[in-house]
Amino acid sequence: MKKALLNYMPRNELFMYFGLLALLAVFLPTVLDIFRLNLVGKYLTYAFVAVGLVLCWGYGGILSLGQGIFFGLGGYCMAMFLKLEASAPENTSIQSTPGIPDFMDWNQITELPWFWEPFNSLPLTLIGIILVPTVFAYFIGVAMFKRRVGGVYFAIITQAIAAILTILIIGQQGFTGGVNGITDLRTLLGWDIRTDSAKYILYFVNLVFLFLVLLIAQFVRKGKIGRLLVAMRDKEERVRFSGYDVANLKIFVFCLASAFSAIGGAMFTLQVGFMSPTFVGIVPSIEMVIFCAVGGRLSLLGAVYGTLLVCWAKTSFSESFPELWLFAMGALFIGVVLAFPNGIAGLYQKMEFRKWYQQWVTDIRKLRPMITAAQLEEKYKSKNKAEKVNTLVDSPNIDLNSSELSKVST
Amino acid sequence: MKSNDYVLAVEGLTVSFDGFRAVNDLSFYVEEEEIRVIIGPNGAGKTTVLDLICGKTRATNGSIKFRNNELTKMSEHKIVHAGVGRKFQNPSIYEDLTVLENLEISYPKGRTIMGALTFKRDNTILDKIHEISDITFLTENLNDKAGLLSHGQKQWLEIGMLLIQDPDLLMLDEPVAGMSVSERKQTAKLINSITKGRSVLVIEHDMQFVEDIAHRVTVMHQGKVLSEGTMDRVKQDPKVVEVYLGH
C-alpha cells in the first residue's frame, strides 16, 4: 500500500508539494494584507487552468487556446446562482419585474429564461459548474478528435470557439449581462462574500480545491494514462496500432482539463465578485497557456508557480506602466520558448541544489540495505529459467528451417 | 483448401489514390504459422498492402479476411484487438519512455480509459515483459529511455512491443533496416522462433535475410503479384530477375 502510494507520489515530489502548501497556506497569508491575499487567490484560480494544460498540452501534446471557454463557463454558472440570490424580489422591488437580475430588467425581459431556472438551486449549480463545461468539452472533443483533427488546427478551432462564445455572451445582453458581465454579487446562501473574513475563508477553500486538483492530476500523470499520453504525444500512430482508441484518450484529457478550468472559474467568481466575457475570450486563453509555459509545461507545480509569477508581474507592471504589459508578456513568451523551453521547472531541475538534494538522498539510502537493479534481474532470471528452457526447445532454429525449405524446392 | 483455412486471405484488393492504383487487384493467402515475405522494387505497393491490412489506408475495392473477419470495414484498434500487429518502417517507439514502459503500454490490458485508470503493474505483466525483453535481447536495457537505444535495438523493441500483444498475424515492415550483419542474424533467429501459433508477414529488401526466414515469397510489382512461391523458385523466375533481382 505504502509502496503503491510512493509510485504515485515519490518522496522528493511530496517534499515539493509541502513546500508549495507552506508558501500558500502559511507564508503568504501571514505576510500579505487581505487585498493582496485576495489577489493571490485570484491568480490561483488561473492555476487550475494551467494544471489542466500541463496534462492536456504538456503530456498529451494537445494545445488548446480556448481554456478560457471552460474557465468562463464554470465562472458563469457560479455567477448565475449568486446573481439570482442577489436578485431576490425584496432587493429588486424597484424594477418593473422584481425577482429577475437587474440587467434583464434593463433589457425589457419580463421572465426568467429557462436555462437560468436550475441556478436557483445550489446543488444543481455545483453540478452544473463541472458538468456544463465538461459536456461542452466532450462535444468539441468528439467533433474534433474522432475526425483526427489535431495540432495547430485544433488550437485554431478552440481559439475560434472562445471568440464565438465571447461574441455570443456580449450579443445576448438580456440573458448574459453582456459586456459588463454578471456583477454586483453579494451573498452565498446568505453569507456575505464581500467581507474580509469571507475573503480569507474563500482563499483557503480555493487552496483546498487547488490541491485536490493537483492530487488528481498527479494520479493521472503517474498512472498508465500519463505514460499513454506521453506515448501518444510522441507516436500517435503507434499507440493507435497498439489497440488504443486514441480519440477517446484525447477526449478524456481534454474534458479533465476543462473540468479543472471550470472549478477555477467558479472560485474566481466567488473571490472576485463578478464574471465577465473578458475572462472567456482569446486573450485570457492565451495568457493561460503562457502561465503554463512559463511554469514548465511538464510540471504540475511549475504551472502553479508560473501562474503566480506571471500574474504578480502583470499586476505590478500594470500598476506602473499599464500600456507596456502586453509587450512584456510577448517578450516573456518569446523568452521562454527561446531560453528555457521547460519553464521554471526546467530551470529548477538544472540548478545545483537539486544535485545536492539528490546527493543527500543517496547518502541516506546508503545507510540502509537495498536491493540493486542487478539483484532484481537475478531474481527474475532464476524465476523464469524453467520457462525459458522450454521455449528454446520448442523454437525451430534457423538451420532446420532452411534445410526444410531446400527439401520443398527439390 | 477452403479460403477460411487461411489466416489471411486477401482477394481482389485495390486502392487508388486520385486514380493512381497503388495496389491493383491483388490476391494472396497466408497460412497458419507461415512466414511470408513480400519483396519487390520501390513503389511496388508493399507498404500500402500492410497499411490496408492494418486499416491505416482504406481499400477502394476487394476484401481482406483475417480468420474470416472482414478487416476492410473495421477501425484500426479493433483490427489490433482481432489479432493483427504491425511494425512500421521506421522504428516507431516512445522515445521519452523507458523500454519497460514501452512494453507495458503494448501489453493488451487496460486499453480503455477506465481500464487505464485502474491499471496496475502486477507480476503477470512484469513476467511477460521480462520474457519478451529476453527474446528481443533487451533485458539489460529495460530501464533505459527508449530514445537512447541503438537503431537495431529500437527495431527489436518495436518487434517486442508487437510480440507482447500476442498477435495471430504479425506484420513487419523492413525489420532489419539499419542493422549490422550479426544483428540481422539474431533477428532472423528471433523471427523463426516466434511462429508458434502465429503467422508472420514481412517486407524486406535484404535477400540474405529473406532467404533465412521466408517459407514463401510474394514478389510485387506495380501493385500486382508478379510471382509467388519458395525463395528458390522465385529467384529463378525470369520476370522477377528482370524487374527486381536484376542484373
XYZ file of C-alpha atoms in Angstrom:
657
model
C 0.000 0.000 0.000
C 2.734 2.423 1.012
C 4.765 1.354 -1.997
C 1.828 1.941 -4.319
C 1.387 5.414 -2.881
C 5.078 6.137 -3.359
C 4.700 5.235 -7.028
C 2.166 7.991 -7.395
C 3.906 10.441 -5.092
C 7.668 9.936 -4.826
C 9.278 11.426 -1.707
C 11.048 14.288 -3.444
C 7.813 15.374 -5.129
C 5.912 15.135 -1.845
C 8.545 17.497 -0.455
C 7.784 19.976 -3.204
C 4.060 19.733 -2.552
C 4.608 20.534 1.106
C 6.827 23.426 0.084
C 4.052 24.886 -2.056
C 1.490 24.256 0.664
C 3.673 26.056 3.217
C 4.116 29.000 0.872
C 0.429 29.346 0.008
C -1.235 28.368 3.265
C 1.209 29.761 5.828
C 3.727 32.213 4.415
C 1.582 34.339 2.095
C -1.409 34.699 4.490
C 0.945 35.925 7.231
C 2.879 38.483 5.187
C 0.181 39.818 2.867
C -2.770 42.041 3.718
C -6.209 40.832 2.682
C -6.257 42.890 -0.503
C -3.034 41.293 -1.759
C -4.016 37.859 -0.484
C -7.291 38.114 -2.360
C -5.252 38.935 -5.473
C -3.138 35.815 -4.924
C -6.362 33.874 -4.554
C -7.488 35.260 -7.896
C -4.185 34.280 -9.522
C -4.501 30.791 -8.117
C -7.830 30.303 -9.869
C -5.867 30.560 -13.132
C -3.528 27.905 -11.797
C -6.400 25.405 -12.112
C -6.383 26.071 -15.841
C -2.585 25.854 -16.028
C -2.591 22.496 -14.213
C -5.158 21.202 -16.716
C -2.974 22.442 -19.549
C 0.032 20.569 -18.174
C -1.867 17.316 -18.645
C -3.559 18.270 -21.886
C -0.720 20.129 -23.608
C 2.477 19.165 -21.778
C 1.715 15.464 -21.529
C -0.875 14.865 -24.228
C 0.501 17.327 -26.764
C -2.953 18.828 -27.329
C -2.603 22.598 -27.352
C -5.893 24.273 -26.535
C -6.027 28.021 -26.991
C -9.560 28.085 -25.648
C -9.309 27.135 -21.988
C -10.968 30.458 -21.196
C -14.183 28.891 -22.521
C -14.298 26.413 -19.660
C -12.975 28.832 -17.070
C -15.724 31.198 -18.163
C -18.489 28.594 -18.244
C -17.619 27.476 -14.720
C -17.449 31.081 -13.588
C -20.738 31.991 -15.244
C -22.521 29.029 -13.651
C -21.397 30.245 -10.222
C -22.233 33.855 -11.072
C -25.747 32.947 -12.227
C -26.503 31.337 -8.875
C -25.114 34.292 -6.921
C -26.932 36.755 -9.155
C -30.283 35.051 -8.656
C -29.713 35.135 -4.919
C -28.822 38.830 -5.126
C -31.959 39.483 -7.201
C -34.487 38.247 -4.673
C -37.790 40.129 -5.102
C -37.291 42.198 -1.926
C -33.933 43.501 -3.256
C -35.260 44.292 -6.702
C -38.632 45.798 -5.859
C -37.861 48.998 -7.790
C -37.588 47.019 -11.073
C -40.545 46.735 -13.406
C -40.268 42.947 -12.974
C -38.974 42.244 -9.465
C -37.112 38.972 -8.832
C -35.084 38.806 -12.028
C -31.490 40.020 -12.454
C -31.188 43.778 -12.994
C -29.674 43.569 -16.482
C -32.637 41.521 -17.675
C -34.947 44.192 -16.426
C -32.966 46.836 -18.309
C -33.333 44.747 -21.463
C -37.129 44.552 -21.198
C -37.105 40.864 -20.300
C -40.029 40.094 -18.053
C -39.494 36.447 -17.250
C -36.507 34.395 -16.105
C -35.188 32.423 -19.139
C -35.485 28.625 -18.817
C -31.751 27.999 -18.679
C -31.468 30.241 -15.629
C -34.006 28.187 -13.675
C -31.642 25.393 -12.471
C -29.363 28.029 -10.962
C -31.900 28.751 -8.257
C -30.605 25.660 -6.517
C -27.073 25.408 -5.095
C -26.687 21.620 -5.585
C -27.743 21.932 -9.237
C -25.348 24.844 -9.622
C -22.437 22.881 -8.182
C -23.190 20.003 -10.537
C -23.571 22.458 -13.401
C -20.199 24.070 -12.723
C -18.473 20.772 -13.502
C -20.991 19.286 -15.911
C -21.684 22.145 -18.333
C -18.046 22.814 -19.310
C -17.153 19.110 -19.337
C -20.057 18.184 -21.585
C -19.205 21.099 -23.855
C -15.574 19.931 -23.964
C -16.790 16.411 -24.679
C -18.727 17.583 -27.728
C -15.804 19.625 -29.005
C -13.555 16.635 -28.366
C -15.807 14.169 -30.187
C -16.243 16.518 -33.131
C -12.500 17.160 -33.437
C -10.620 14.092 -32.255
C -12.861 11.440 -33.780
C -12.198 13.111 -37.126
C -8.485 13.223 -36.404
C -8.307 16.995 -36.230
C -5.269 17.833 -34.181
C -2.232 20.012 -33.689
C -2.402 23.552 -35.000
C -5.876 23.053 -36.448
C -7.257 22.076 -33.082
C -5.588 25.083 -31.442
C -7.106 27.446 -34.014
C -10.566 25.917 -33.674
C -10.543 26.192 -29.882
C -9.479 29.802 -30.273
C -12.341 30.396 -32.679
C -14.810 28.836 -30.239
C -13.509 31.140 -27.497
C -14.101 34.114 -29.780
C -17.571 32.880 -30.733
C -18.561 32.372 -27.116
C -17.413 35.890 -26.213
C -19.407 37.386 -29.052
C -22.433 35.320 -28.070
C -22.249 36.451 -24.439
C -21.842 40.098 -25.414
C -24.576 39.889 -28.041
C -27.172 38.253 -25.800
C -27.069 41.071 -23.277
C -30.507 40.371 -21.869
C -29.653 36.790 -20.959
C -25.990 37.113 -20.007
C -25.353 40.638 -18.807
C -23.470 41.444 -21.999
C -20.076 43.061 -21.975
C -20.344 44.082 -18.317
C -20.819 40.501 -17.315
C -22.693 39.439 -14.212
C -21.872 41.938 -11.499
C -22.976 43.015 -8.067
C -22.815 39.571 -6.499
C -23.330 39.680 -2.761
C -24.125 36.559 -0.841
C -23.826 32.792 -0.984
C -26.791 31.265 0.865
C -26.981 34.430 2.912
C -23.246 34.519 3.652
C -21.780 37.838 2.535
C -18.812 37.051 0.285
C -17.594 40.646 0.131
C -16.289 40.887 3.679
C -12.624 40.437 4.611
C -13.317 37.340 6.683
C -15.201 35.749 3.778
C -12.256 36.521 1.520
C -9.908 34.769 3.939
C -12.158 31.727 4.059
C -12.605 31.650 0.287
C -8.836 31.863 -0.166
C -8.409 28.700 1.874
C -11.350 26.939 0.212
C -9.655 27.752 -3.070
C -6.413 26.205 -1.785
C -8.214 23.024 -0.787
C -9.666 22.668 -4.278
C -6.340 23.520 -5.902
C -4.539 20.790 -4.000
C -7.357 18.375 -4.718
C -6.978 19.102 -8.416
C -3.192 18.796 -8.141
C -3.542 15.387 -6.499
C -5.952 14.167 -9.174
C -3.553 15.426 -11.831
C -0.642 13.734 -10.070
C -2.584 10.465 -10.009
C -3.317 10.715 -13.726
C 0.241 11.758 -14.570
C 1.902 8.942 -12.667
C -0.527 6.241 -13.740
C -0.800 4.416 -17.009
C -2.784 7.261 -18.564
C 0.153 9.602 -18.017
C 2.514 7.268 -19.821
C -0.053 6.738 -22.567
C -0.358 10.496 -23.017
C 3.404 10.813 -23.446
C 3.355 7.886 -25.851
C 0.543 9.500 -27.812
C 2.412 12.803 -27.960
C 5.496 11.030 -29.348
C 3.981 8.473 -31.713
C 0.250 8.682 -32.099
C 0.120 6.031 -34.839
C 1.999 3.527 -32.718
C -0.498 3.970 -29.874
C -3.386 3.559 -32.284
C -1.887 0.412 -33.762
C -1.253 -0.960 -30.298
C -5.005 -1.270 -29.902
C -5.979 2.023 -28.295
C -8.710 4.367 -29.401
C -6.552 7.485 -29.450
C -9.537 9.804 -29.833
C -11.051 8.609 -26.533
C -7.793 9.255 -24.742
C -7.646 12.786 -26.110
C -11.283 13.452 -25.255
C -10.660 12.232 -21.716
C -7.716 14.507 -21.040
C -9.380 17.473 -22.729
C -12.516 17.015 -20.596
C -10.410 16.630 -17.460
C -8.527 19.848 -18.202
C -11.789 21.666 -18.841
C -13.301 20.404 -15.587
C -10.247 21.740 -13.729
C -10.615 25.083 -15.501
C -14.289 25.234 -14.568
C -13.529 24.816 -10.861
C -11.020 27.635 -11.205
C -13.625 29.797 -12.903
C -16.193 29.218 -10.155
C -13.643 30.074 -7.466
C -12.727 33.172 -9.444
C -16.320 34.393 -9.379
C -16.571 33.776 -5.651
C -13.356 35.619 -4.815
C -13.533 38.480 -7.270
C -17.277 39.000 -7.058
C -18.158 39.165 -10.741
C -17.758 37.343 -14.053
C -17.448 38.929 -17.477
C -16.669 37.981 -21.078
C -13.128 39.355 -20.698
C -12.224 36.094 -18.940
C -13.643 33.921 -21.689
C -12.062 35.168 -24.882
C -8.856 34.696 -26.805
C -6.548 36.927 -24.775
C -7.137 35.281 -21.387
C -6.992 31.855 -23.044
C -3.558 32.614 -24.472
C -2.436 34.123 -21.184
C -3.326 30.843 -19.504
C -1.142 28.951 -21.961
C 1.682 31.365 -21.152
C 1.269 30.718 -17.423
C 1.653 27.039 -18.141
C 4.637 27.563 -20.461
C 6.472 29.834 -18.037
C 5.969 27.381 -15.207
C 7.061 24.468 -17.321
C 4.548 22.511 -19.279
C 5.636 19.184 -17.874
C 5.406 20.189 -14.241
C 2.176 20.460 -12.273
C 3.720 22.527 -9.503
C 5.660 24.540 -12.062
C 2.328 25.551 -13.565
C 1.203 26.923 -10.195
C 4.444 28.863 -9.682
C 4.369 30.088 -13.276
C 0.834 31.381 -12.857
C 1.686 33.172 -9.637
C 4.821 34.717 -11.086
C 3.306 35.960 -14.341
C 0.149 37.268 -12.663
C 2.163 39.014 -9.990
C 4.385 40.548 -12.670
C 1.297 41.578 -14.598
C -0.230 43.323 -11.609
C 2.910 45.165 -10.534
C 3.823 46.020 -14.107
C 0.378 47.337 -14.988
C 0.314 49.417 -11.803
C 3.301 51.435 -13.064
C 3.289 51.029 -16.866
C -0.187 49.887 -17.896
C 0.431 50.228 -21.626
C 3.624 48.164 -21.612
C 2.235 44.952 -20.135
C 1.228 43.300 -23.400
C 4.714 43.864 -24.815
C 6.278 42.481 -21.671
C 4.082 39.425 -21.884
C 5.002 38.866 -25.526
C 8.680 39.181 -24.648
C 8.204 36.737 -21.796
C 6.653 34.162 -24.098
C 9.429 34.511 -26.669
C 11.979 34.361 -23.879
C 10.507 31.159 -22.509
C 10.442 29.479 -25.892
C 13.998 30.514 -26.782
C 15.832 30.436 -23.481
C 14.130 27.932 -21.223
C 11.625 25.748 -23.071
C 10.836 23.754 -19.952
C 9.982 26.845 -17.960
C 10.734 27.482 -14.328
C 10.540 23.778 -13.567
C 13.190 23.111 -16.212
C 15.453 25.786 -14.729
C 14.971 24.350 -11.289
C 15.925 20.897 -12.480
C 19.159 22.277 -13.895
C 20.091 24.001 -10.687
C 22.823 22.836 -8.382
C 20.800 22.480 -5.213
C 18.817 19.743 -6.839
C 22.043 17.807 -7.175
C 22.810 18.469 -3.524
C 19.418 17.135 -2.589
C 19.945 14.007 -4.644
C 23.394 13.537 -3.144
C 21.806 13.816 0.255
C 19.131 11.271 -0.638
C 21.687 8.769 -1.947
C 23.792 9.243 1.180
C 20.776 8.469 3.299
C 19.927 5.441 1.189
C 23.440 4.053 1.554
C 22.745 3.701 5.244
C 20.127 1.036 4.747
C 20.341 -2.207 2.776
C 18.683 -2.057 -0.617
C 18.193 -4.467 -3.489
C 20.128 -3.255 -6.502
C 18.773 -3.454 -10.009
C 21.242 -6.245 -10.807
C 19.991 -8.349 -7.905
C 16.451 -7.817 -9.045
C 17.355 -9.068 -12.518
C 18.986 -12.137 -10.958
C 15.780 -12.837 -9.104
C 13.759 -12.720 -12.292
C 16.226 -14.814 -14.255
C 16.163 -17.658 -11.783
C 12.378 -17.484 -11.690
C 11.998 -17.630 -15.457
C 14.761 -20.128 -16.171
C 12.484 -23.127 -16.364
C 10.114 -21.492 -18.842
C 12.968 -20.149 -20.938
C 14.457 -23.599 -21.476
C 11.086 -24.796 -22.726
C 10.680 -22.040 -25.287
C 14.190 -22.626 -26.582
C 13.475 -26.292 -27.189
C 10.178 -25.561 -28.894
C 11.504 -22.967 -31.280
C 12.744 -24.287 -34.595
C 16.182 -22.935 -35.245
C 17.338 -21.354 -38.393
C 19.345 -24.221 -39.937
C 16.489 -26.616 -39.555
C 14.264 -24.242 -41.454
C 16.489 -23.697 -44.425
C 17.039 -27.435 -44.806
C 13.292 -27.928 -44.814
C 12.990 -25.273 -47.431
C 15.513 -26.923 -49.702
C 13.620 -30.189 -49.339
C 10.472 -28.480 -50.536
C 12.113 -26.922 -53.516
C 13.922 -30.023 -54.769
C -8.079 -25.876 -49.150
C -11.026 -23.593 -48.499
C -10.428 -19.888 -48.098
C -11.363 -19.964 -44.413
C -8.426 -22.206 -43.589
C -6.066 -19.324 -44.218
C -5.037 -16.903 -41.527
C -5.138 -14.098 -44.011
C -6.954 -14.102 -47.330
C -6.517 -11.029 -49.486
C -8.740 -11.052 -52.561
C -9.063 -8.554 -55.380
C -7.602 -5.810 -53.226
C -7.439 -2.447 -54.963
C -6.681 1.011 -53.704
C -6.455 4.072 -55.847
C -5.057 7.428 -54.826
C -6.564 10.021 -57.170
C -6.706 7.498 -59.974
C -3.274 6.014 -59.329
C -3.671 2.383 -58.394
C -1.005 1.701 -55.796
C -2.415 -1.781 -55.262
C -4.286 -3.302 -58.175
C -6.464 -6.390 -57.898
C -4.069 -8.104 -55.509
C -4.760 -11.558 -54.110
C -2.664 -13.717 -51.834
C -3.152 -16.110 -48.947
C -1.128 -16.635 -45.792
C -1.322 -19.946 -43.973
C -1.079 -20.810 -40.285
C 2.420 -20.482 -38.839
C 3.782 -19.364 -42.171
C 6.475 -16.739 -42.615
C 5.652 -14.894 -45.809
C 7.975 -12.279 -47.202
C 6.841 -9.641 -49.674
C 9.599 -8.303 -51.871
C 9.584 -6.004 -54.844
C 11.093 -2.831 -56.237
C 10.420 0.580 -54.711
C 6.887 1.788 -55.297
C 5.553 -1.712 -55.857
C 2.921 -1.113 -53.167
C 4.345 -3.341 -50.437
C 3.917 -0.919 -47.566
C 0.497 0.069 -48.899
C -0.592 -3.567 -48.575
C 0.351 -3.538 -44.892
C -1.409 -0.179 -44.473
C -4.537 -1.698 -45.999
C -4.458 -4.779 -43.783
C -3.998 -2.838 -40.554
C -6.594 -0.225 -41.502
C -4.311 2.778 -41.908
C -5.452 3.111 -45.521
C -8.923 2.147 -46.694
C -9.340 -0.154 -49.672
C -11.211 1.052 -52.751
C -12.205 -2.484 -53.637
C -11.679 -6.070 -52.618
C -11.612 -7.910 -49.347
C -9.155 -8.747 -46.589
C -10.269 -11.678 -44.475
C -8.418 -12.408 -41.265
C -9.616 -15.672 -39.735
C -12.860 -14.976 -41.591
C -13.247 -11.468 -40.160
C -13.536 -8.821 -42.818
C -10.932 -6.182 -41.948
C -11.689 -3.574 -44.604
C -14.523 -2.062 -42.573
C -13.067 -2.344 -39.072
C -11.470 0.539 -37.159
C -7.738 0.378 -36.519
C -7.851 -0.506 -32.841
C -10.487 -3.195 -33.470
C -8.184 -4.768 -36.047
C -5.466 -4.857 -33.397
C -7.897 -6.452 -30.939
C -8.748 -9.066 -33.584
C -5.091 -10.109 -33.509
C -3.171 -8.193 -36.162
C 0.047 -6.469 -35.112
C 2.059 -4.158 -37.320
C 5.586 -2.790 -37.140
C 6.308 0.403 -39.016
C 9.107 1.031 -41.463
C 10.977 3.453 -39.224
C 11.158 2.137 -35.701
C 8.131 3.617 -34.037
C 8.698 3.589 -30.311
C 8.036 6.017 -27.459
C 11.413 7.687 -27.063
C 10.553 9.534 -23.834
C 9.547 6.359 -22.016
C 11.739 3.532 -20.776
C 11.921 0.192 -22.556
C 9.856 -1.339 -19.775
C 7.158 1.319 -20.117
C 7.153 0.891 -23.889
C 6.461 -2.805 -23.473
C 3.936 -2.187 -20.713
C 1.858 0.131 -22.884
C 1.765 -2.511 -25.578
C 0.608 -5.192 -23.152
C -3.011 -5.936 -24.044
C -4.630 -4.796 -20.822
C -6.200 -1.524 -19.734
C -6.899 -0.329 -23.239
C -9.975 1.712 -22.313
C -9.904 4.888 -20.249
C -11.327 3.164 -17.176
C -9.010 0.229 -17.716
C -6.010 2.520 -17.906
C -7.067 4.429 -14.789
C -7.321 1.253 -12.748
C -4.317 -0.398 -14.395
C -1.805 -1.956 -12.013
C 1.656 -3.196 -12.919
C 1.337 -6.678 -11.450
C 3.667 -9.657 -11.586
C 1.967 -11.333 -14.554
C 2.699 -8.250 -16.608
C 6.265 -7.913 -15.309
C 6.965 -11.576 -16.029
C 5.663 -11.178 -19.560
C 7.757 -8.037 -20.048
C 10.864 -9.887 -18.869
C 10.090 -12.824 -21.122
C 9.726 -10.562 -24.160
C 12.771 -8.458 -23.320
C 14.785 -11.673 -23.047
C 13.904 -12.903 -26.517
C 14.376 -9.443 -28.048
C 17.830 -9.042 -26.420
C 16.803 -6.008 -24.366
C 16.946 -7.277 -20.780
C 19.953 -5.098 -19.992
C 18.135 -2.006 -21.247
C 14.764 -2.364 -19.511
C 15.174 0.844 -17.517
C 16.826 2.912 -20.251
C 14.954 5.615 -22.123
C 13.969 4.084 -25.447
C 15.362 7.125 -27.258
C 18.865 6.127 -26.142
C 18.781 2.705 -27.816
C 20.738 1.974 -30.978
C 18.814 1.774 -34.230
C 18.879 -2.014 -34.219
C 17.706 -2.153 -30.615
C 14.822 0.176 -31.467
C 13.788 -2.254 -34.185
C 13.898 -5.093 -31.673
C 11.949 -3.090 -29.161
C 9.174 -2.481 -31.650
C 9.104 -6.181 -32.522
C 8.942 -6.879 -28.781
C 6.074 -4.418 -28.391
C 4.183 -6.404 -31.007
C 5.056 -9.770 -29.519
C 3.713 -8.744 -26.127
C 0.347 -8.142 -27.801
C 0.498 -11.799 -28.855
C -0.974 -11.203 -32.321
C -2.013 -14.056 -34.620
C -0.697 -12.161 -37.603
C 2.484 -10.168 -37.208
C 3.368 -7.713 -39.958
C 6.901 -6.368 -40.061
C 7.879 -3.568 -42.421
C 11.650 -3.755 -43.051
C 12.565 -5.153 -39.635
C 16.343 -5.311 -40.255
C 16.862 -1.927 -41.908
C 19.842 -0.251 -40.282
C 21.054 -3.409 -38.533
C 24.547 -4.859 -38.596
C 25.163 -8.306 -40.102
C 25.219 -10.012 -36.720
C 22.068 -8.188 -35.635
C 20.373 -9.376 -38.827
C 21.315 -12.966 -37.994
C 19.910 -12.559 -34.494
C 16.709 -11.051 -35.873
C 16.289 -13.908 -38.356
C 16.629 -16.339 -35.490
C 14.139 -14.345 -33.449
C 11.559 -14.301 -36.238
C 11.970 -18.016 -36.830
C 11.351 -18.663 -33.155
C 8.089 -16.757 -32.846
C 5.925 -18.548 -35.410
C 4.364 -20.848 -32.871
C 0.650 -20.184 -33.210
C 1.086 -17.174 -35.435
C 1.827 -16.168 -38.995
C 4.319 -13.511 -39.945
C 4.201 -11.198 -42.930
C 7.461 -9.403 -43.648
C 8.547 -6.747 -46.125
C 12.274 -6.800 -46.663
C 14.932 -5.922 -49.205
C 17.855 -7.822 -47.733
C 17.916 -11.039 -49.781
C 20.142 -12.940 -47.361
C 17.685 -12.183 -44.581
C 14.741 -13.146 -46.771
C 16.375 -16.496 -47.533
C 16.940 -17.035 -43.820
C 13.336 -16.575 -42.814
C 10.928 -16.959 -45.733
C 8.720 -20.008 -46.067
C 7.227 -18.471 -49.161
C 7.885 -15.253 -51.020
C 5.470 -12.960 -52.842
C 7.032 -10.639 -55.388
C 5.049 -7.472 -56.047
C 5.416 -5.161 -58.984
C 3.265 -2.144 -59.799
C 0.616 -3.128 -57.284
C 0.253 -6.692 -58.515
C 1.649 -10.079 -57.676
C 4.437 -10.813 -60.105
C 5.434 -14.180 -58.748
C 4.899 -16.345 -55.715
C 6.499 -19.441 -54.241
C 9.558 -20.584 -52.370
C 12.621 -18.400 -52.469
C 14.436 -20.756 -54.843
C 11.592 -20.866 -57.301
C 11.092 -17.110 -57.217
C 14.791 -16.498 -57.730
C 14.693 -18.443 -60.975
C 11.570 -16.746 -62.304
C 12.759 -14.706 -65.321
C 10.147 -11.981 -64.677
C 11.421 -11.479 -61.158
C 15.023 -11.405 -62.311
C 14.131 -8.764 -64.838
C 12.208 -6.306 -62.640
C 13.815 -6.820 -59.279
C 16.618 -9.199 -58.516
C 18.293 -7.944 -61.592
C 21.425 -7.876 -63.360
